CSV table of C-alpha atoms in Angstrom, one decimal:
chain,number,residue,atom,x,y,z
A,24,UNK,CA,102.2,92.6,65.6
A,25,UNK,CA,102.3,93.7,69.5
A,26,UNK,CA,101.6,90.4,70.6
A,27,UNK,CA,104.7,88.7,68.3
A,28,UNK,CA,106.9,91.3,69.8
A,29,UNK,CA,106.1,90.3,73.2
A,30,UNK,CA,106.4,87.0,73.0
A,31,UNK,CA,109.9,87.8,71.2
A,32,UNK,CA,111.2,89.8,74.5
A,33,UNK,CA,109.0,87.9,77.0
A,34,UNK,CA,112.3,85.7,77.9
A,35,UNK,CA,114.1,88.2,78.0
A,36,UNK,CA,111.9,89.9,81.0
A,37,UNK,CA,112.1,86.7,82.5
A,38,UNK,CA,115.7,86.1,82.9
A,39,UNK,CA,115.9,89.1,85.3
A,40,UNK,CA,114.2,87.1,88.0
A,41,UNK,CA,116.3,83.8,87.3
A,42,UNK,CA,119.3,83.0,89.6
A,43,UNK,CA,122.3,83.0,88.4
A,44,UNK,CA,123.9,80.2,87.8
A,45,UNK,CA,127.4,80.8,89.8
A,46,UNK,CA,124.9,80.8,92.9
A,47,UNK,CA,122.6,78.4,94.8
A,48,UNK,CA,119.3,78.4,94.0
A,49,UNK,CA,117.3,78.8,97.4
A,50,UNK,CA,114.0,77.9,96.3
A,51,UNK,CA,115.1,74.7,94.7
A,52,UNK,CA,115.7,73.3,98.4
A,53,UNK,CA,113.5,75.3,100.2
A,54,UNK,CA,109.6,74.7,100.1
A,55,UNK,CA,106.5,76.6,100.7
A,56,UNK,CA,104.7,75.9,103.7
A,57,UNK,CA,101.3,73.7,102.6
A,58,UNK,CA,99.1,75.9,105.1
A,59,UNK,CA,99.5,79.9,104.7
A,60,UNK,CA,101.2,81.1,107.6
A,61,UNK,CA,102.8,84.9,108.2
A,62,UNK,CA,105.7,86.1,109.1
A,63,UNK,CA,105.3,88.8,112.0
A,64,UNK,CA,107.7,92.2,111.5
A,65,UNK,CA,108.0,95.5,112.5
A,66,UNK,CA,109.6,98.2,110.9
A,67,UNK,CA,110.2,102.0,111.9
A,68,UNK,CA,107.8,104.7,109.5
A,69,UNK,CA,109.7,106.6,106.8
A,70,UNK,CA,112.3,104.1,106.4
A,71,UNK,CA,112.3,101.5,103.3
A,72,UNK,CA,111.5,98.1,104.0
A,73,UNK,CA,112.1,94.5,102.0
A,74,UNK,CA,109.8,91.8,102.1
A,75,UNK,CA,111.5,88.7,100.5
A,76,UNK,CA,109.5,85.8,99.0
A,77,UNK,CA,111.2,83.2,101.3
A,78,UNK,CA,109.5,80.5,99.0
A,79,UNK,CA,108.5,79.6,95.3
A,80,UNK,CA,108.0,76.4,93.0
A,81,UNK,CA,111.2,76.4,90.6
A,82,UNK,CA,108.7,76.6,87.6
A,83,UNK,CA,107.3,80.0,88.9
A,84,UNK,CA,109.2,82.8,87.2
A,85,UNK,CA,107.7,85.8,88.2
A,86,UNK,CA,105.9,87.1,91.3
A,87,UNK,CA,103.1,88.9,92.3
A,88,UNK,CA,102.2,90.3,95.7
A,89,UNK,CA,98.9,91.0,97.3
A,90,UNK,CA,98.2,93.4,100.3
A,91,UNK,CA,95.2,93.2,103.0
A,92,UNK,CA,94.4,95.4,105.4
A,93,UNK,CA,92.6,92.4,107.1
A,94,UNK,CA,92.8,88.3,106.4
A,95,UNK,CA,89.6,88.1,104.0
A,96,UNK,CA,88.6,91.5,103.2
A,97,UNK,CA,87.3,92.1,99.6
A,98,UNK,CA,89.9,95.2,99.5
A,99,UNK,CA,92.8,93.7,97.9
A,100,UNK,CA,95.7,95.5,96.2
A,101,UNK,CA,97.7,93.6,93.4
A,102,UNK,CA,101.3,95.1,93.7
A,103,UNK,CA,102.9,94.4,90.5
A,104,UNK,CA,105.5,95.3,88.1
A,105,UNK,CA,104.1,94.1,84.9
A,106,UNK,CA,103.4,97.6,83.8
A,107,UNK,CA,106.8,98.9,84.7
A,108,UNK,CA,105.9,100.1,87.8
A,109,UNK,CA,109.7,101.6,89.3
A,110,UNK,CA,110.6,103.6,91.6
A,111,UNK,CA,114.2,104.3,92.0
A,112,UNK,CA,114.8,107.4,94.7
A,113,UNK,CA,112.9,107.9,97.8
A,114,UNK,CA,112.9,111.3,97.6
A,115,UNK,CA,111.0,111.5,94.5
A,116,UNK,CA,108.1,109.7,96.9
A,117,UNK,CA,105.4,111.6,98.8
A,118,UNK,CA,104.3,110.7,102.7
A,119,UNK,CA,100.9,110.7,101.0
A,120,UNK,CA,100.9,109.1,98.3
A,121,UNK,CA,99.1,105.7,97.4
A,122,UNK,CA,101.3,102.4,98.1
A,123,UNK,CA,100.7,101.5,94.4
A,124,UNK,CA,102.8,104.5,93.8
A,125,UNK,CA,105.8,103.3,96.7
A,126,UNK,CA,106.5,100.1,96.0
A,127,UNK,CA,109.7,98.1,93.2
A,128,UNK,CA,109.7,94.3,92.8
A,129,UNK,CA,113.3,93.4,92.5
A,130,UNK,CA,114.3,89.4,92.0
A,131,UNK,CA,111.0,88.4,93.6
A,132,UNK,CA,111.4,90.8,96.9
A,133,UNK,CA,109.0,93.4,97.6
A,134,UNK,CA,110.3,96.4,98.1
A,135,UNK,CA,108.4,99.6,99.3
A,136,UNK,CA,109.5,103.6,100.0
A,137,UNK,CA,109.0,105.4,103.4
A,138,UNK,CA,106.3,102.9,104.8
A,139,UNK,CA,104.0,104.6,106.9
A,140,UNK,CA,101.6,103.4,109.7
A,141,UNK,CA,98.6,103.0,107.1
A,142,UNK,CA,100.4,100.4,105.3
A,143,UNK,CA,100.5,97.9,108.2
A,144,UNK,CA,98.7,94.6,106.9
A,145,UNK,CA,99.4,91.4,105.4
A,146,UNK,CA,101.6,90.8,102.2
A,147,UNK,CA,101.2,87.5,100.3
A,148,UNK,CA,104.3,86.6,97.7
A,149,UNK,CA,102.0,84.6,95.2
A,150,UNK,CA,101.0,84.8,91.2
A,151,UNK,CA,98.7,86.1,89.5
A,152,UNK,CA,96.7,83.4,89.0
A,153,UNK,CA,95.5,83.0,92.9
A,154,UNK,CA,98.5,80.6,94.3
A,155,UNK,CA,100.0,82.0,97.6
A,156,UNK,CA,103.5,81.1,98.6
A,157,UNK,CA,104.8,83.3,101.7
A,158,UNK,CA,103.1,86.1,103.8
A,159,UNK,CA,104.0,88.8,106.2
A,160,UNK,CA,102.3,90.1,108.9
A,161,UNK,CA,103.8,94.2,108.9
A,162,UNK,CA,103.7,96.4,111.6
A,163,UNK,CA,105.1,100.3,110.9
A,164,UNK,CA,105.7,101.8,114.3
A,165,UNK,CA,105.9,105.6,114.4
A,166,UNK,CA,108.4,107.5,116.7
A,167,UNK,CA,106.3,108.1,119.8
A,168,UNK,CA,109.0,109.0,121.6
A,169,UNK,CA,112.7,110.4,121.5
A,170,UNK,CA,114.9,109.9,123.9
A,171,UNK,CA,118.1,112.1,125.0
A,172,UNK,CA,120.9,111.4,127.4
A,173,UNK,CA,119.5,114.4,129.9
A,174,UNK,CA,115.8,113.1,129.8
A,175,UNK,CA,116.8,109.3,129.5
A,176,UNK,CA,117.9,109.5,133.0
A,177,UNK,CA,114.4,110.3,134.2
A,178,UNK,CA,112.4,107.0,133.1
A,179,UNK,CA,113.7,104.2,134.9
A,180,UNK,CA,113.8,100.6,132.6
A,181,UNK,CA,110.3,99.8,134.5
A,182,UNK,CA,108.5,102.5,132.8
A,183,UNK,CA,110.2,101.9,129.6
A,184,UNK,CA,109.5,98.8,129.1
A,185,UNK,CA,105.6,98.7,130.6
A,186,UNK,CA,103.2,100.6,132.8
A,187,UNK,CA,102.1,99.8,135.9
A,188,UNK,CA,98.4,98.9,134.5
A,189,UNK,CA,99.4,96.2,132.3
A,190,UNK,CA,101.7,94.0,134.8
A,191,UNK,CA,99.8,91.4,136.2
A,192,UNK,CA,98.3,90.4,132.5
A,193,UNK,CA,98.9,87.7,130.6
A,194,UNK,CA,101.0,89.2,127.9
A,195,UNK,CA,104.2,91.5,128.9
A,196,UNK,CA,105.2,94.5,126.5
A,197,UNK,CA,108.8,95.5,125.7
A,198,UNK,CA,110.8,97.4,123.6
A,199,UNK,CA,113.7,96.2,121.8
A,200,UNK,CA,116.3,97.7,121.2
A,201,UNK,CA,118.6,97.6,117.6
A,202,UNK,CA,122.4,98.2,118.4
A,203,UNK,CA,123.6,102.1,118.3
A,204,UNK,CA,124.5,103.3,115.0
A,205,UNK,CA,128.1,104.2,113.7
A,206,UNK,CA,128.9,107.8,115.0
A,207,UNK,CA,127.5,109.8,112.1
A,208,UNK,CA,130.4,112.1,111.9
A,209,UNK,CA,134.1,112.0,112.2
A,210,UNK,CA,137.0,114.4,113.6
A,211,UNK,CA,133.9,116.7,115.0
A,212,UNK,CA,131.3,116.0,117.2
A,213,UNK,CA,128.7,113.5,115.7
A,214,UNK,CA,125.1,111.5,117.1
A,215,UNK,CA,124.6,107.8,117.7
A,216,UNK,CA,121.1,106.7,117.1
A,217,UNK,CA,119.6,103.6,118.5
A,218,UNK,CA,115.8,102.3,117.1
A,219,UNK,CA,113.4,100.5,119.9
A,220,UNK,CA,110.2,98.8,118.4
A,221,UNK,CA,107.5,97.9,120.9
A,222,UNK,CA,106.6,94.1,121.2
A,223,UNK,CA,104.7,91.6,122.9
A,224,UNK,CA,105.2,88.4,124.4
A,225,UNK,CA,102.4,86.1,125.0
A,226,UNK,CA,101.4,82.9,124.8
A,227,UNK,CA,98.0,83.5,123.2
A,228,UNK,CA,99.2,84.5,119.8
A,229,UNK,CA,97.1,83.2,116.9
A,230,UNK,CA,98.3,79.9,115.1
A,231,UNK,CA,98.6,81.5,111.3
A,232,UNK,CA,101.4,84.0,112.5
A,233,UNK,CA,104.6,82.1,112.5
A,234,UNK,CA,107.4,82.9,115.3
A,235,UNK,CA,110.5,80.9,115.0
A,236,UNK,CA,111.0,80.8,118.5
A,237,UNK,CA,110.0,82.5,121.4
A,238,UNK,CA,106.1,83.7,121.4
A,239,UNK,CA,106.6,87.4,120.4
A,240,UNK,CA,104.8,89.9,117.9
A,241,UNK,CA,104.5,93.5,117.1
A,242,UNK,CA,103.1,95.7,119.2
A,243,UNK,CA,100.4,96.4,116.4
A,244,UNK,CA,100.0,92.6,114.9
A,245,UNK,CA,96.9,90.8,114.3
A,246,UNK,CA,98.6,87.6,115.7
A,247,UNK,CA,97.6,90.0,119.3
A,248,UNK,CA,94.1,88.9,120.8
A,249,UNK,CA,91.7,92.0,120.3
A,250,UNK,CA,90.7,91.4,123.4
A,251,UNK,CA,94.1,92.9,124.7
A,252,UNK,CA,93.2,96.2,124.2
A,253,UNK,CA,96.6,96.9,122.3
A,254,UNK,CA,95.3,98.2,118.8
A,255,UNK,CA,94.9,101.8,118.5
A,256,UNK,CA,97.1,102.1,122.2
A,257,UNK,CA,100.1,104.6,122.7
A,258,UNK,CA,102.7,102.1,122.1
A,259,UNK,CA,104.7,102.8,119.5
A,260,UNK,CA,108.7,103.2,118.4
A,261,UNK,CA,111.3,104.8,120.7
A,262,UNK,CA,114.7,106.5,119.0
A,263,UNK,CA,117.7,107.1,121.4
A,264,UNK,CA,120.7,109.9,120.6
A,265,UNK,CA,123.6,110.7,122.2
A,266,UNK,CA,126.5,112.2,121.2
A,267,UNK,CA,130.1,110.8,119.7
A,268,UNK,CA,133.3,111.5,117.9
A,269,UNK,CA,135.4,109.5,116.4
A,270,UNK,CA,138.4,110.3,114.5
A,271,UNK,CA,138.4,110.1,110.5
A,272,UNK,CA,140.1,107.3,108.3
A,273,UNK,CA,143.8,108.6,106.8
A,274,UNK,CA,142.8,110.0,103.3
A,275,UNK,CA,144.3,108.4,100.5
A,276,UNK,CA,146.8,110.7,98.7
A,277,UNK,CA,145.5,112.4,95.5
A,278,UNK,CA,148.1,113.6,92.7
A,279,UNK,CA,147.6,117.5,91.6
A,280,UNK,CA,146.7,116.5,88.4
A,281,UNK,CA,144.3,114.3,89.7
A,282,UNK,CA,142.8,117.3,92.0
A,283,UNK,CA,142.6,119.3,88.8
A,284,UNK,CA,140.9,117.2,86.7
A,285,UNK,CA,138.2,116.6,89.1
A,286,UNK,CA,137.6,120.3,90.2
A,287,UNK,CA,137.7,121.1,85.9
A,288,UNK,CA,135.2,118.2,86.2
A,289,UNK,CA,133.1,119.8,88.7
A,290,UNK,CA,133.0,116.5,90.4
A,291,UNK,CA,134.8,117.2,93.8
A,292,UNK,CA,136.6,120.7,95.1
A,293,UNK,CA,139.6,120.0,97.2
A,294,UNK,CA,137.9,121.1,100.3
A,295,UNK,CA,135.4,118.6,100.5
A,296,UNK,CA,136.2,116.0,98.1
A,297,UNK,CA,133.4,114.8,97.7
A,298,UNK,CA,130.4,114.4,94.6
A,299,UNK,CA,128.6,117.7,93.7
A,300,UNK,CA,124.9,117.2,93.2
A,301,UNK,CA,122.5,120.1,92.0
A,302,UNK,CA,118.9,120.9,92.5
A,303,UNK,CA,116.7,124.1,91.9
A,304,UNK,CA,113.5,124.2,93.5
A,305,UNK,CA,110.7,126.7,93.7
A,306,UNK,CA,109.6,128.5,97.1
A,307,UNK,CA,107.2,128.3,99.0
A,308,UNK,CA,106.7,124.2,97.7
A,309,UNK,CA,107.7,121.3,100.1
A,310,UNK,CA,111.9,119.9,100.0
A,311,UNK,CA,112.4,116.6,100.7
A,312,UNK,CA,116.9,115.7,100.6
A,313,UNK,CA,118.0,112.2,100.4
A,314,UNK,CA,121.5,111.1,100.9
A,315,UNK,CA,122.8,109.5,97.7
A,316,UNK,CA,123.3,106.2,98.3
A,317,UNK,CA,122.2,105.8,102.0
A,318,UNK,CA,120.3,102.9,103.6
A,319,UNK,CA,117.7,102.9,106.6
A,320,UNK,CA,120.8,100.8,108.4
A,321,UNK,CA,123.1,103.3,108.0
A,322,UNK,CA,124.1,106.6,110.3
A,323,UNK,CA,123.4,109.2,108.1
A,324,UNK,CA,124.0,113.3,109.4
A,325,UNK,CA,123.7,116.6,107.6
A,326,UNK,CA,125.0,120.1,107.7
A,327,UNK,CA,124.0,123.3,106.1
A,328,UNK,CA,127.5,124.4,105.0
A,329,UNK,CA,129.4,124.1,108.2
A,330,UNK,CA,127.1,124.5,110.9
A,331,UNK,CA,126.0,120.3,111.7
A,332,UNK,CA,122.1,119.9,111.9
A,333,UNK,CA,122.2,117.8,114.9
A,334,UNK,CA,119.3,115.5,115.7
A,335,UNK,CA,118.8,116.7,119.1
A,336,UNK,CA,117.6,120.1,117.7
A,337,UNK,CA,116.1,118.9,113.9
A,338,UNK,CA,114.8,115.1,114.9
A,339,UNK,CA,111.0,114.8,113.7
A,340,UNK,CA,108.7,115.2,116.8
A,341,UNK,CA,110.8,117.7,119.3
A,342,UNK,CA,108.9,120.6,118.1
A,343,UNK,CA,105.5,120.3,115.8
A,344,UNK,CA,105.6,123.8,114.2
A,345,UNK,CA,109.5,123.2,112.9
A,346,UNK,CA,110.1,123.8,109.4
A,347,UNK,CA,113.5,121.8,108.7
A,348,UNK,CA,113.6,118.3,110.5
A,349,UNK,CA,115.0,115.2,110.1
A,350,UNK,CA,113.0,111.8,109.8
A,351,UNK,CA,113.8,108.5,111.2
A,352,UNK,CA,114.4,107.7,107.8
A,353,UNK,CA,117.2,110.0,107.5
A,354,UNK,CA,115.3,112.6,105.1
A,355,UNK,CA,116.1,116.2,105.3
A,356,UNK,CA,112.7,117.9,104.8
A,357,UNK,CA,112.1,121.8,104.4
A,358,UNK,CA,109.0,122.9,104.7
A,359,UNK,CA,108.4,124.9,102.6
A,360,UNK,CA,111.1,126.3,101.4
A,361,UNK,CA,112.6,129.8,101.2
A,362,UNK,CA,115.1,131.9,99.4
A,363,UNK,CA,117.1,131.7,102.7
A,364,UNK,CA,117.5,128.0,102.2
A,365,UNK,CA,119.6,128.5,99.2
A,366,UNK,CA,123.2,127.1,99.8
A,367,UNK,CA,125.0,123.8,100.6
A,368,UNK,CA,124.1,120.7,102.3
A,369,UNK,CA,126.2,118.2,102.9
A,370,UNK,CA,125.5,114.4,104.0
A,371,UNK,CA,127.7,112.5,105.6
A,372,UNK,CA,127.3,108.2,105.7
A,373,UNK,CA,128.8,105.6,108.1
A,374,UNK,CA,130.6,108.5,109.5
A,375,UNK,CA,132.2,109.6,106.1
A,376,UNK,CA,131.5,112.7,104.5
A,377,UNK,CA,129.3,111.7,101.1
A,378,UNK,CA,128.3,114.3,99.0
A,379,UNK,CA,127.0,117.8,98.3
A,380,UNK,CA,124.2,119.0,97.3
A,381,UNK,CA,124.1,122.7,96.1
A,382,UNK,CA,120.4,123.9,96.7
A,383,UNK,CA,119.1,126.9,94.2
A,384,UNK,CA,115.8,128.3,95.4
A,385,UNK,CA,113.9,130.1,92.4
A,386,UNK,CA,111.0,132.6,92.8
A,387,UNK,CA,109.3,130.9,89.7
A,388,UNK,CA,109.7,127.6,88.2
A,389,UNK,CA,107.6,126.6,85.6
A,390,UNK,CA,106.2,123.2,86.5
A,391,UNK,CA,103.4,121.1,84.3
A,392,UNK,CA,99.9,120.9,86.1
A,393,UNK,CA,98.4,117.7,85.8
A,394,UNK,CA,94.4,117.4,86.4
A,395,UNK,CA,94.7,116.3,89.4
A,396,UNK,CA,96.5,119.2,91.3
A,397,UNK,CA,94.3,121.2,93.7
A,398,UNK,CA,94.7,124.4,91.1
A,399,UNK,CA,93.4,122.4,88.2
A,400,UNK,CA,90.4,121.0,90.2
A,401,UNK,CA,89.6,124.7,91.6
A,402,UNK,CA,89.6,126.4,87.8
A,403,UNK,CA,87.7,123.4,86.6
A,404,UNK,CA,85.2,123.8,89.3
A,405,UNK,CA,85.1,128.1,88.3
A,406,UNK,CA,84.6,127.4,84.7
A,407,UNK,CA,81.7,124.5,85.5
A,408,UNK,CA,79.8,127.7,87.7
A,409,UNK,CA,80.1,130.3,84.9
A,410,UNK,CA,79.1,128.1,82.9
A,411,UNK,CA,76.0,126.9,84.4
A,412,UNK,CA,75.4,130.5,85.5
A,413,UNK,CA,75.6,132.0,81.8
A,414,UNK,CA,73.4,129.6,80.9
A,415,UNK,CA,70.7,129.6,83.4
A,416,UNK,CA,71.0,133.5,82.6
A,417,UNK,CA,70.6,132.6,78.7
A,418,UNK,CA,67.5,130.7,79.1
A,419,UNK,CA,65.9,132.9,81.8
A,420,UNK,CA,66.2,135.7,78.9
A,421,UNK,CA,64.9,133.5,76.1
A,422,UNK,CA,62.0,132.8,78.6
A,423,UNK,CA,61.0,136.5,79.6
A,424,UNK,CA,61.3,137.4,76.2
A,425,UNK,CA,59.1,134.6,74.7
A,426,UNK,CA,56.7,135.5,77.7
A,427,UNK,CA,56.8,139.5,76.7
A,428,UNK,CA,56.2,138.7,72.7
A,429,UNK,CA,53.4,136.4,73.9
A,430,UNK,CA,51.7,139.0,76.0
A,431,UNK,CA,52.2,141.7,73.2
A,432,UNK,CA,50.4,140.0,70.7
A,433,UNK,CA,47.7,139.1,73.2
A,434,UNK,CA,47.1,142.6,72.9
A,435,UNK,CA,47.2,143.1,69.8
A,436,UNK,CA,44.8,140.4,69.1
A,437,UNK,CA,42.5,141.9,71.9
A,438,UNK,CA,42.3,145.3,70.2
A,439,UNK,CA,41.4,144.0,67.1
């Protein structure tokens, strides 16, 4: 019966990764390379990457992707939706958890949650039957280093660029530089933020890693000769801030009963204006905020009720013992949190403000524990000793009393 029933809705799961028909179908013109080659990229850690599948046969209908940590090791990871694998928010995802756990195929694009320096590797868009199609080459930089307009002036573009002790080698390192974001905030005083990822030009990159044209790759890309000396170095991402302001769009004029019906809604008050979102969360437990609806491209800023949490004093990195930061993928984290952390915090996107989320902080909140959790591996550990210790105590009695009944009819016999 499950089998009929699947192959009933199987077309049905199918037509999600067809192209619509109004629109051109780029893998009927486009083919797949007939020798594997990868794609070099780098992306910045904590941010959410997408890894289209440039190239497909038109009779191939669903994808699967493969990662390697290394071309031909026997540890591969099949990343694939077939089970219903989804995730939908970022915030919902952990810096630690298990890429299996981070990653959404949507019309044949991988896409994967705050990427972090572990998952650099190689990803093959293939199926599940062993035919490979497109790869990447990915290398996640972390932030090694953040730059403000009153320290910027004190590196000169020589050191930024590359030491002194690797000029005169035949590969040249450099940072480059994505354009400054939209000021963050308008009618006050906002941030900018610019995103440098460290690469390498050389003419000694290896044949399998395509570049379109000039001979450049990641810092951290296996294209790079080992014998470099680059893996495992300090290079990493830079982030530049500096201030802005920029004056706020004319707001379109709401009727009263309009206002009304959205404040009796709870939607929107007619100070902000904006979407109310609410979320209670225990203390002393880790807080991670994402800003409906933002994108790692866009300038995202928050506030605590009115006082701005400017990057310069909350950016991830400036001080290692912080408790609230900010991370180059625009997450709010509060770690952990406290019954002082109770209030409002608005986000604001492209420079508009977005939405508010009203934080409740709760002394107890009863939560499931699954196996797994640390508390449920510690009592299954204390009831495994008692148990072992009530019975090593059971049998030691059984002994010494077998061994006292034996000895007392020994005696008994010996009388007699």
């Amino acid at each position: 019966m499950q089998v009929i029933c699947f192959l009933a809705f199987f077309p049905l799961l199918l037509s999600a990764y067809e192209a619509p028909e109004d629109k051109e179908d780029i893998f009927a013109s486009k083919a797949c390379p007939a020798f594997l080659i990868f794609e070099s990229s780098a992306f910045l850690a904590d941010t959410t990457i997408e890894l289209p599948c440039h190239c497909k046969p038109e009779e191939v209908l669903s994808v699967v992707w493969y990662y390697q940590k290394q071309i031909g090791s026997v540890n591969t990871k099949v990343l694939t939706d077939f089970e219903g694998t989804t995730v939908v928010e970022s915030s919902k995802v952990g810096r630690g958890s298990d890429l299996r756990s981070r990653f959404t195929i949507r019309l044949f694009s991988l896409l994967i949650f705050r990427v972090q320096k572990d998952d650099s590797g190689h990803y093959i868009c293939g199926t599940s039957s062993g035919e490979f199609f497109y790869g990447y080459s990915v290398d996640v930089q972390e932030v090694h280093r953040v730059l403000f307009p009153w320290n910027l002036q004190q590196t000169t573009p020589a050191q930024i660029s590359e030491p002194s002790a690797m000029r005169n080698k035949p590969f040249h390192v450099f940072t480059s530089y994505r354009p400054w974001s939209k000021c963050d905030r308008c009618d006050i005083q906002g941030e900018q933020v610019r995103v440098g990822l460290c690469y390498v030009k050389t003419n000694y990159l290896h044949v399998r890693y395509h570049s379109e044209s000039d001979p450049v790759a990641p810092c951290g890309s296996r294209a790079i000769p080992q014998q470099f000396g680059l893996s495992g170095s300090a290079y990493g991402a830079e982030v530049h801030v500096r201030s802005c302001h920029a004056p706020c769009p004319p707001k379109p004029k709401t009727s009263q009963e309009r206002q009304a019906l959205l404040k009796f809604l709870d939607y929107g008050d007619q100070a902000s204006g904006v979407p109310i979102h609410f979320h209670n969360h225990p203390v002393d437990l880790n807080l991670i905020l994402t800003c409906p609806g933002a994108k790692p491209q866009y300038a995202v800023a928050w506030d605590k009720g009115s006082t701005p949490l400017y990057r310069s004093q909350y950016i991830q990195g400036l001080n290692k013992t912080t408790r609230v930061f900010i991370d180059p993928g625009h997450h709010l984290h509060i770690r952990p949190v406290r019954l002082e952390d109770k209030g409002s915090y608005f986000c604001w996107l492209q420079g508009k403000l977005s939405a508010e989320i009203r934080l409740g902080v709760n002394l107890h909140l009863a939560r499931s524990r699954q196996i797994s959790d640390p508390e449920s591996v510690y009592a299954l550990q204390v009831i495994f000793v008692c148990y072992i210790v009530i019975t090593v105590l059971f049998l030691l009695t059984v002994f010494v009393r077998f061994v006292w009944q034996l000895s007392k009819e020994q005696k008994i016999a010996a009388i007699k």
